[in-house]
Amino acid sequence: MKIRAERAELSGTIQVPGSKSHTIRALLLAALSDGTCNVKNPLCSADCLSTAAALPLIGAEVDIESCADSPVKNWIVKGAGKSVHLPSNVVDVGDSGSLLYFLSPIAATFEGWSVFTGDASIRTRPVHHVAEALNQLGAQATTAIPGSKSCPLIIKGPISPENKLVTGGTISSQYISGMMMAALRMKGTLEIELTDPKETPYLTMTQKWLEKVGVKADISPDFHHIKVTGPADIKAFDTVIPSDWEGVAFPLVATLITDSQILIEHVDSSGTQGDDEIVNILKQLGADIEWNREAETIVVRGQKKAADGIGRLTTENLKDGQLHVNLSGLPDAICAVAVAACFTEGTVYIEDIAGCRRKETDRIKVMVSELSKLGAELEEGEDYLIIHGHSPLNKDGSPNPDFKLHGTVVESYGDHRVAMSLSCLGLGLPSGEFITVKDAECCSVSFPDFYKTMNRLNAGFVELNSSDSVNV
C-alpha cells in the first residue's frame, strides 16, 4: 500500500507496542523452559509471529489467540523443557533476522541437521558469520548455495563449549545473543571473545534475560569477553514485555518537527533498551522532552507547543556547532535521527553505523537516496552519515528561507523503519507539500497498526490504493 503524509499538528495520548527484542527473547526462553509461561503485552508483529510459529518445531506449544482481538495481550507458551529437540522441519524465519540469529545456534546444540531459510529479504542478509562461529564450536555449518553468504543455512550439531569462540561482533550482536542462549544447553562454560563488539546494549538485554531465568552470564565492561555456563534447567516464568523504544522514536520525532504536544504512556524506564538514548540525542538539539521515569511517561512538545514557543532544533550550542552521535549501540535509530537532523539548524554526524548497511536494507544508502529526493543535503561514508540540516524556523520563530524540504514520492524498500521515518517526515513539511511512501505496509514487522495509532494523534495519514483512491 501507499501512505500519503502532509503537515499535521499532533495531540493526544498513545501507548507504543511491546518491544520486539524483548518479545522474541522471552518466547525462545519460554520454549526452553519446563512448564507454562505467560508472556504479557507481546509485540504482535510479523517477526514475533514468525518466532511463535517456529517454536513448535523444537517441541514447545504456543497459544497466540489473544493477538487478534483482545486489548490485553497474553501469549501462553508451554515450554518443551527436557523434551526440547532438533527442529522437526525446515525453519522459515520469514523476515526476522532476530529469529534466524537466535534460534540457529540453539538448533546447533542438537545432534543432527537443521535448515534455516526465510523470505527474499532474509536470503540477502549475511549469515556466513554465524556458520563460521558455529564451526569454531564443532558444528558443520555452511550456506546451501556455493559462494553465497546468505540463507539457506545448513547446520549439523552438536556444538560444544570446549573451544573459545572468537568472533568480530561487527556484523551484528544478534548471533552473539543466540550463542549466549545456546550455552544454556551446553555442558560447561561457553567463552566468547569479541574483537570488535557492536550493538552492545542488546548483549546486556540478553544478559538480563538469562539472569531473569536463573542463569549467570558474565560480560566484561568493554564487552570483549562473555561467559555463560550450562546446562541450565529453566523453570516456567511469567513476564510483561516493556514498550518498544525503537517504536517510541517515531512519534517522538514527528512531534518535534510539528506544532504538536503528545503524551506517550508506559514507556520502558528499565534501561534495558539502548534505544532510549535517543532522548538524550534529541535533547542535545534543544528538544522539549519531559521523561518521568517513575510514571513511565514522556511528554513531547514541538515547535509552537514547546516551552519557548518556537521549538527550534539546532546544533548552535554544541562544540564546533555540530552534533556527533555514535549509533553503534542503537543502529535501528538511524532513520529517526536522520529525519530529525533534516529539521535541525546545523550539521549532524551519525557515526559508527556500518552495521546499518546489513539490515533489511542498506539504511545508509537508502536514507541518502530518499532524503535527497526531498531536498535534504547529505553525505555518506562506509560507516557514517552526515546531514546538513536547516530548521524551518529562525531564532525569532520566523520562517527560515534556507529550509528547502519538499514533498515527493519515496520508496520504503520494504524496510519498516524507513517507511515509518519518511511518513513522519511528511508531517513536518510546509503546508501544501506531501509525501507518498510506497510499500508502507512493511511497518507491520515492528509496529502493527502504526498509521492507525498515529492517526489517533491526528497525524492524518491516508492510505491510497493503486488508483490513488482513499481507503482509510
Coordinates of C-alpha atoms in Angstrom, one line a residue:
M1 CA 0.0 0.0 0.0
K2 CA 0.9 3.7 -0.3
I3 CA 0.7 6.2 2.5
R4 CA 0.2 9.9 2.0
A5 CA 1.5 12.3 4.6
E6 CA 1.3 16.0 4.9
R7 CA 1.6 18.7 7.5
A8 CA -0.2 18.0 10.7
E9 CA -0.5 19.0 14.4
L10 CA -0.4 16.1 16.8
S11 CA -2.2 15.9 20.1
G12 CA -3.3 13.3 22.5
T13 CA -2.0 10.2 24.2
I14 CA -0.7 6.9 22.9
Q15 CA 1.0 3.7 24.1
V16 CA 3.7 2.2 21.9
P17 CA 3.5 -1.6 21.4
G18 CA 5.7 -4.1 23.3
S19 CA 9.4 -4.5 22.4
K20 CA 10.2 -6.8 19.5
S21 CA 13.7 -7.5 21.0
H22 CA 12.2 -8.4 24.4
T23 CA 9.3 -10.4 22.9
I24 CA 11.5 -12.7 20.8
R25 CA 13.9 -13.4 23.7
A26 CA 11.0 -14.1 26.0
L27 CA 9.4 -16.6 23.6
L28 CA 12.7 -18.5 23.0
L29 CA 13.5 -18.8 26.7
A30 CA 9.9 -19.8 27.4
A31 CA 10.2 -22.5 24.8
L32 CA 13.2 -23.9 26.6
S33 CA 11.6 -23.8 30.0
D34 CA 9.8 -26.6 31.9
G35 CA 6.2 -25.5 32.4
T36 CA 3.7 -22.9 31.2
C37 CA 4.8 -19.3 30.7
N38 CA 2.6 -16.2 30.3
V39 CA 4.1 -13.5 28.0
K40 CA 2.0 -10.4 28.5
N41 CA 2.0 -7.4 26.2
P42 CA 3.9 -9.1 23.5
L43 CA 4.5 -7.4 20.2
C44 CA 2.0 -8.9 17.7
S45 CA 4.3 -8.2 14.7
A46 CA 5.3 -10.3 11.8
D47 CA 8.8 -11.1 13.3
C48 CA 7.3 -12.2 16.6
L49 CA 4.6 -14.2 14.9
S50 CA 7.3 -16.0 12.9
T51 CA 9.0 -16.8 16.2
A52 CA 5.8 -18.2 17.7
A53 CA 5.3 -20.3 14.6
A54 CA 8.9 -21.7 14.8
L55 CA 8.7 -22.8 18.5
P56 CA 6.6 -25.9 17.9
L57 CA 9.4 -27.2 15.7
I58 CA 11.5 -27.7 18.8
G59 CA 8.7 -29.1 20.9
A60 CA 7.0 -26.1 22.5
E61 CA 3.3 -25.2 22.3
V62 CA 2.2 -21.6 21.7
D63 CA -1.2 -20.0 22.1
I64 CA -1.4 -16.6 20.5
E65 CA -5.1 -16.3 20.0
S66 CA -5.3 -13.2 22.2
C67 CA -3.3 -11.4 19.5
A68 CA -6.3 -11.0 17.3
D69 CA -9.0 -9.1 19.3
S70 CA -8.2 -8.8 23.0
P71 CA -6.9 -5.4 24.2
V72 CA -4.9 -7.3 26.8
K73 CA -2.4 -9.5 25.0
N74 CA -1.2 -12.6 26.7
W75 CA 0.7 -15.3 24.8
I76 CA 0.8 -18.7 26.5
V77 CA 3.9 -20.8 25.9
K78 CA 4.1 -24.4 27.1
G79 CA 7.8 -25.0 27.2
A80 CA 9.5 -28.1 25.9
G81 CA 11.8 -28.4 28.9
K82 CA 13.8 -31.6 28.8
S83 CA 11.9 -32.7 25.7
V84 CA 13.2 -29.9 23.5
H85 CA 14.5 -31.3 20.3
L86 CA 16.1 -30.7 16.9
P87 CA 13.8 -28.7 14.7
S88 CA 11.4 -31.2 13.1
N89 CA 11.2 -29.3 9.8
V90 CA 13.0 -26.5 7.9
V91 CA 12.8 -23.3 9.9
D92 CA 11.3 -20.5 7.9
V93 CA 12.1 -17.3 9.8
G94 CA 10.1 -15.1 7.4
D95 CA 11.8 -11.7 7.5
S96 CA 13.1 -12.0 11.1
G97 CA 16.8 -11.6 11.4
S98 CA 16.5 -11.9 15.2
L99 CA 14.8 -15.3 14.9
L100 CA 17.4 -16.5 12.4
Y101 CA 20.4 -15.4 14.5
F102 CA 18.9 -16.5 17.9
L103 CA 17.5 -19.9 17.0
S104 CA 20.2 -21.2 14.7
P105 CA 22.8 -21.5 17.5
I106 CA 20.2 -23.2 19.7
A107 CA 19.4 -25.7 17.0
A108 CA 23.1 -26.4 16.6
T109 CA 23.2 -27.8 20.2
F110 CA 21.3 -30.9 19.0
E111 CA 22.7 -34.0 17.2
G112 CA 21.6 -33.9 13.6
W113 CA 20.9 -31.5 10.7
S114 CA 18.8 -28.3 10.7
V115 CA 18.0 -25.9 7.9
F116 CA 17.1 -22.2 8.2
T117 CA 15.7 -20.0 5.4
G118 CA 13.3 -17.1 5.1
D119 CA 11.8 -14.6 2.7
A120 CA 13.5 -12.8 -0.2
S121 CA 14.9 -10.2 2.2
I122 CA 16.4 -12.7 4.6
R123 CA 18.0 -14.5 1.7
T124 CA 20.1 -11.4 1.0
R125 CA 21.2 -10.8 4.6
P126 CA 24.6 -12.2 5.8
V127 CA 24.7 -15.5 7.7
H128 CA 28.3 -16.7 6.9
H129 CA 29.5 -15.2 10.2
V130 CA 27.0 -17.5 12.0
A131 CA 28.3 -20.5 10.2
E132 CA 31.9 -19.6 10.9
A133 CA 31.1 -19.1 14.6
L134 CA 29.3 -22.5 14.9
N135 CA 32.1 -24.3 13.1
Q136 CA 34.6 -23.0 15.7
L137 CA 32.4 -24.8 18.3
G138 CA 32.4 -28.1 16.4
A139 CA 29.4 -27.8 14.1
Q140 CA 29.3 -28.4 10.4
A141 CA 27.6 -25.2 9.2
T142 CA 27.5 -23.8 5.7
T143 CA 25.3 -21.9 3.3
A144 CA 23.4 -24.1 0.9
I145 CA 24.4 -22.2 -2.2
P146 CA 28.1 -22.4 -3.1
G147 CA 29.7 -19.0 -2.8
S148 CA 26.7 -17.4 -1.0
K149 CA 26.9 -15.6 2.3
S150 CA 23.2 -15.8 2.9
C151 CA 20.4 -18.3 3.7
P152 CA 19.5 -21.1 3.3
L153 CA 21.8 -22.0 6.2
I154 CA 22.5 -25.7 6.9
I155 CA 23.8 -26.8 10.3
K156 CA 24.9 -30.2 11.7
G157 CA 25.4 -30.2 15.5
P158 CA 26.1 -30.6 18.3
I159 CA 28.3 -27.7 19.2
S160 CA 30.5 -27.8 22.4
P161 CA 32.0 -25.2 24.7
E162 CA 35.4 -26.9 24.6
N163 CA 36.8 -24.2 22.3
K164 CA 36.6 -20.5 23.0
L165 CA 34.5 -18.7 20.4
V166 CA 36.5 -15.8 18.9
T167 CA 34.4 -13.6 16.6
G168 CA 34.2 -10.0 15.5
G169 CA 30.7 -8.9 16.6
T170 CA 30.8 -6.2 14.0
I171 CA 28.1 -7.5 11.6
S172 CA 25.5 -7.9 14.3
S173 CA 25.1 -8.6 18.0
Q174 CA 22.2 -10.9 17.4
Y175 CA 24.2 -14.1 16.8
I176 CA 26.2 -13.4 19.9
S177 CA 22.9 -13.3 21.9
G178 CA 22.0 -16.6 20.1
M179 CA 25.2 -18.2 21.3
M180 CA 24.6 -17.0 24.8
M181 CA 21.1 -18.6 24.8
A182 CA 22.6 -21.8 23.2
A183 CA 25.0 -22.1 26.1
L184 CA 22.0 -23.0 28.3
R185 CA 22.1 -26.4 26.6
M186 CA 25.8 -27.0 26.7
K187 CA 27.8 -28.9 29.3
G188 CA 30.4 -26.4 30.6
T189 CA 31.2 -22.7 30.2
L190 CA 31.0 -21.1 26.8
E191 CA 33.6 -18.3 26.5
I192 CA 33.1 -15.8 23.8
E193 CA 35.7 -13.2 22.8
L194 CA 34.5 -10.3 20.7
T195 CA 37.3 -8.5 18.8
D196 CA 35.1 -5.5 17.8
P197 CA 31.8 -5.6 19.8
K198 CA 28.8 -3.5 18.4
E199 CA 25.2 -3.1 19.4
T200 CA 26.3 -3.8 23.0
P201 CA 23.0 -2.7 24.7
Y202 CA 21.4 -5.8 23.1
L203 CA 24.0 -8.1 24.7
T204 CA 23.2 -6.5 28.0
M205 CA 19.5 -7.2 27.3
T206 CA 20.3 -10.9 26.7
Q207 CA 22.3 -11.0 29.9
K208 CA 19.4 -9.6 31.9
W209 CA 17.0 -12.2 30.4
L210 CA 19.4 -15.0 31.3
E211 CA 19.7 -13.7 34.8
K212 CA 15.9 -13.5 34.9
V213 CA 15.6 -17.2 34.3
G214 CA 18.3 -18.0 36.8
V215 CA 21.4 -18.3 34.6
K216 CA 24.6 -16.4 35.4
A217 CA 26.1 -14.6 32.4
D218 CA 29.3 -12.6 32.7
I219 CA 30.1 -9.7 30.4
S220 CA 33.3 -7.7 30.8
P221 CA 32.9 -3.9 31.0
D222 CA 34.3 -3.5 27.5
F223 CA 32.1 -6.3 26.1
H224 CA 35.1 -8.2 24.7
H225 CA 34.6 -11.2 27.0
I226 CA 31.4 -13.1 27.7
K227 CA 30.9 -16.3 29.7
V228 CA 27.7 -18.4 30.1
T229 CA 27.7 -21.7 31.9
G230 CA 25.3 -24.6 31.2
P231 CA 23.4 -26.8 31.2
A232 CA 20.5 -24.9 32.8
D233 CA 17.0 -26.1 33.7
I234 CA 14.7 -23.1 33.2
K235 CA 11.6 -23.0 35.3
A236 CA 8.4 -21.6 33.8
F237 CA 8.0 -17.8 34.2
D238 CA 5.6 -15.0 33.6
T239 CA 6.7 -11.7 32.2
V240 CA 5.4 -8.4 30.9
I241 CA 7.0 -7.1 27.8
P242 CA 8.0 -3.4 28.1
S243 CA 7.2 -0.9 25.4
D244 CA 9.5 -0.7 22.3
W245 CA 11.9 2.2 22.3
E246 CA 12.5 1.7 18.6
G247 CA 8.8 2.4 18.2
V248 CA 8.8 5.4 20.6
A249 CA 11.3 7.1 18.3
F250 CA 8.9 7.8 15.5
P251 CA 6.1 9.7 17.4
L252 CA 8.8 11.4 19.3
V253 CA 10.4 12.9 16.2
A254 CA 7.1 13.5 14.5
T255 CA 6.0 15.7 17.4
L256 CA 9.3 17.7 17.5
I257 CA 9.1 18.7 13.8
T258 CA 5.5 19.9 14.0
D259 CA 3.4 22.2 16.2
S260 CA 2.4 19.4 18.5
Q261 CA 2.2 18.1 22.0
I262 CA 1.7 14.4 22.9
L263 CA 1.9 12.1 25.9
I264 CA 3.5 8.6 25.4
E265 CA 2.4 6.2 28.2
H266 CA 4.0 3.0 29.6
V267 CA 7.5 4.0 28.4
D268 CA 10.2 1.4 29.4
S269 CA 12.4 3.1 32.0
S270 CA 14.3 0.0 33.0
G271 CA 17.4 0.9 31.0
T272 CA 17.5 -2.5 29.2
Q273 CA 16.9 -1.0 25.7
G274 CA 19.8 1.1 24.4
D275 CA 17.5 2.9 22.0
D276 CA 16.3 5.1 24.9
E277 CA 19.5 7.1 24.3
I278 CA 17.5 8.9 21.5
V279 CA 16.0 11.1 24.2
N280 CA 19.5 12.4 25.1
I281 CA 20.4 12.8 21.5
L282 CA 17.4 14.9 20.7
K283 CA 17.8 17.0 23.9
Q284 CA 21.2 18.0 22.7
L285 CA 19.5 19.6 19.8
G286 CA 17.2 21.5 22.2
A287 CA 14.2 19.2 22.0
D288 CA 11.5 19.8 24.6
I289 CA 11.1 16.3 26.1
E290 CA 10.0 15.5 29.6
W291 CA 10.6 11.9 30.7
N292 CA 9.0 10.9 34.0
R293 CA 10.8 7.6 34.7
E294 CA 8.7 6.8 37.8
A295 CA 5.4 7.3 36.0
E296 CA 6.9 5.8 32.8
T297 CA 5.6 8.7 30.6
I298 CA 7.1 11.1 28.1
V299 CA 5.6 14.5 27.2
V300 CA 6.9 15.8 23.9
R301 CA 6.4 19.4 22.7
G302 CA 7.3 20.5 19.2
Q303 CA 7.7 24.0 17.6
K304 CA 4.9 26.4 18.8
K305 CA 3.9 24.0 21.6
A306 CA 7.5 23.9 23.0
A307 CA 8.2 25.8 26.2
D308 CA 9.8 28.7 24.3
G309 CA 7.0 28.9 21.7
I310 CA 9.5 28.1 18.9
G311 CA 10.9 24.6 19.5
R312 CA 13.8 25.1 17.1
L313 CA 16.2 22.2 16.8
T314 CA 19.8 23.4 16.4
T315 CA 23.5 22.4 16.9
E316 CA 24.5 26.0 17.5
N317 CA 25.1 25.5 21.2
L318 CA 27.3 22.4 20.7
K319 CA 31.0 22.1 20.3
D320 CA 32.1 23.5 16.9
G321 CA 28.4 23.9 16.1
Q322 CA 28.0 20.2 15.3
L323 CA 26.4 17.1 16.8
H324 CA 28.5 13.9 16.6
V325 CA 26.4 10.9 17.6
N326 CA 27.7 7.3 17.7
L327 CA 24.9 4.9 16.9
S328 CA 26.8 1.7 17.1
G329 CA 24.8 0.7 20.2
L330 CA 21.4 1.7 18.7
P331 CA 21.7 1.2 14.9
D332 CA 17.9 1.0 14.5
A333 CA 17.7 4.7 15.4
I334 CA 19.5 5.9 12.3
C335 CA 16.3 6.5 10.3
A336 CA 14.6 8.5 13.0
V337 CA 17.7 10.5 13.9
A338 CA 18.3 11.3 10.2
V339 CA 14.8 12.7 9.9
A340 CA 15.2 14.9 13.0
A341 CA 18.6 16.1 11.6
C342 CA 16.9 17.3 8.4
F343 CA 14.8 19.7 10.6
T344 CA 17.9 20.8 12.6
E345 CA 19.8 24.0 12.0
G346 CA 23.4 22.7 11.7
T347 CA 25.4 19.6 10.8
V348 CA 24.7 16.2 12.4
Y349 CA 27.3 13.4 12.1
I350 CA 25.9 9.9 12.6
E351 CA 28.9 7.7 13.1
D352 CA 30.0 4.1 13.5
I353 CA 27.0 2.7 11.6
A354 CA 28.5 0.3 9.1
G355 CA 26.2 -2.4 10.5
C356 CA 23.2 -0.4 9.2
R357 CA 24.2 -1.5 5.7
R358 CA 23.3 -5.1 6.6
K359 CA 19.8 -4.6 8.0
E360 CA 16.6 -5.1 6.0
T361 CA 18.2 -2.6 3.5
D362 CA 21.4 -0.7 3.3
R363 CA 19.9 2.0 5.5
I364 CA 22.7 4.5 4.9
K365 CA 22.3 4.3 1.2
V366 CA 18.5 4.2 1.3
M367 CA 18.2 7.2 3.6
V368 CA 20.6 9.3 1.5
S369 CA 18.7 8.3 -1.7
E370 CA 15.2 9.1 -0.3
L371 CA 16.0 12.2 1.8
S372 CA 17.9 13.7 -1.1
K373 CA 14.7 13.4 -3.2
L374 CA 13.0 15.6 -0.6
G375 CA 15.7 18.3 -0.8
A376 CA 17.9 17.3 2.1
E377 CA 21.7 17.7 2.0
L378 CA 23.6 14.6 3.0
E379 CA 27.0 12.9 2.7
E380 CA 27.7 9.2 3.3
G381 CA 30.8 7.1 4.0
E382 CA 31.2 3.5 4.7
D383 CA 30.3 3.9 8.4
Y384 CA 28.9 7.4 8.7
L385 CA 26.1 9.7 7.5
I386 CA 26.3 13.5 7.6
I387 CA 23.2 15.6 7.4
H388 CA 23.5 19.4 6.7
G389 CA 20.1 20.4 8.1
H390 CA 18.1 23.5 8.4
S391 CA 15.3 24.4 10.8
P392 CA 12.1 25.6 9.3
L393 CA 12.4 28.5 11.8
N394 CA 14.8 31.2 12.5
K395 CA 15.8 32.1 16.1
D396 CA 12.9 34.5 16.4
G397 CA 10.4 32.0 15.1
S398 CA 10.1 33.5 11.7
P399 CA 10.2 31.2 8.6
N400 CA 13.7 30.2 7.6
P401 CA 14.3 30.6 3.8
D402 CA 17.1 28.1 3.9
F403 CA 14.6 25.3 4.7
K404 CA 14.1 23.5 1.4
L405 CA 12.4 20.2 2.2
H406 CA 9.5 19.4 -0.1
G407 CA 7.2 16.6 -0.9
T408 CA 7.6 13.8 -3.5
V409 CA 7.1 10.0 -3.9
V410 CA 9.6 8.0 -1.9
E411 CA 10.4 4.3 -1.6
S412 CA 10.5 2.3 1.6
Y413 CA 12.3 -0.6 0.0
G414 CA 10.2 -2.9 2.3
D415 CA 12.1 -1.6 5.3
H416 CA 9.7 -0.9 8.3
R417 CA 12.0 1.8 9.8
V418 CA 12.5 3.6 6.5
A419 CA 8.7 3.6 5.9
M420 CA 7.9 5.0 9.4
S421 CA 10.6 7.6 9.4
L422 CA 9.7 9.0 5.9
S423 CA 6.0 9.0 6.8
C424 CA 6.7 11.1 9.9
L425 CA 8.9 13.4 7.9
G426 CA 5.9 14.3 5.8
L427 CA 4.1 15.6 8.8
G428 CA 6.6 18.4 9.1
L429 CA 6.6 19.7 5.5
P430 CA 5.3 23.1 4.6
S431 CA 1.6 23.4 4.0
G432 CA 0.7 22.2 0.5
E433 CA 3.5 19.7 0.3
F434 CA 3.1 16.0 0.9
I435 CA 4.9 12.7 0.7
T436 CA 3.7 9.4 -0.7
V437 CA 5.5 6.4 0.8
K438 CA 5.4 3.2 -1.3
D439 CA 5.1 -0.3 0.2
A440 CA 4.3 1.3 3.5
E441 CA 2.6 -1.9 4.9
C442 CA 6.1 -3.2 5.9
C443 CA 5.6 -1.3 9.2
S444 CA 3.8 -4.4 10.5
V445 CA 7.2 -6.0 11.1
S446 CA 7.8 -4.0 14.2
F447 CA 4.8 -1.6 14.7
P448 CA 1.4 -3.1 13.7
D449 CA -1.2 -0.5 13.1
F450 CA 1.4 2.2 13.1
Y451 CA -0.6 4.5 10.9
K452 CA -3.9 4.0 12.8
T453 CA -2.1 4.6 16.0
M454 CA -0.6 7.8 14.7
N455 CA -3.9 8.9 13.3
R456 CA -5.3 8.8 16.8
L457 CA -2.9 11.7 17.4
N458 CA -4.4 13.5 14.3
A459 CA -1.5 12.6 12.0
G460 CA -3.9 12.4 9.1
F461 CA -2.1 9.6 7.3
V462 CA -4.1 8.5 4.3
E463 CA -3.9 5.0 2.7
L464 CA -4.0 5.0 -1.1
N465 CA -4.8 2.0 -3.3
S466 CA -3.3 1.5 -6.7
S467 CA -5.7 4.0 -8.3
D468 CA -4.9 6.6 -5.5
S469 CA -8.4 6.4 -4.0
V470 CA -8.7 6.8 -0.3
N471 CA -9.2 3.6 1.8
V472 CA -8.9 4.9 5.3

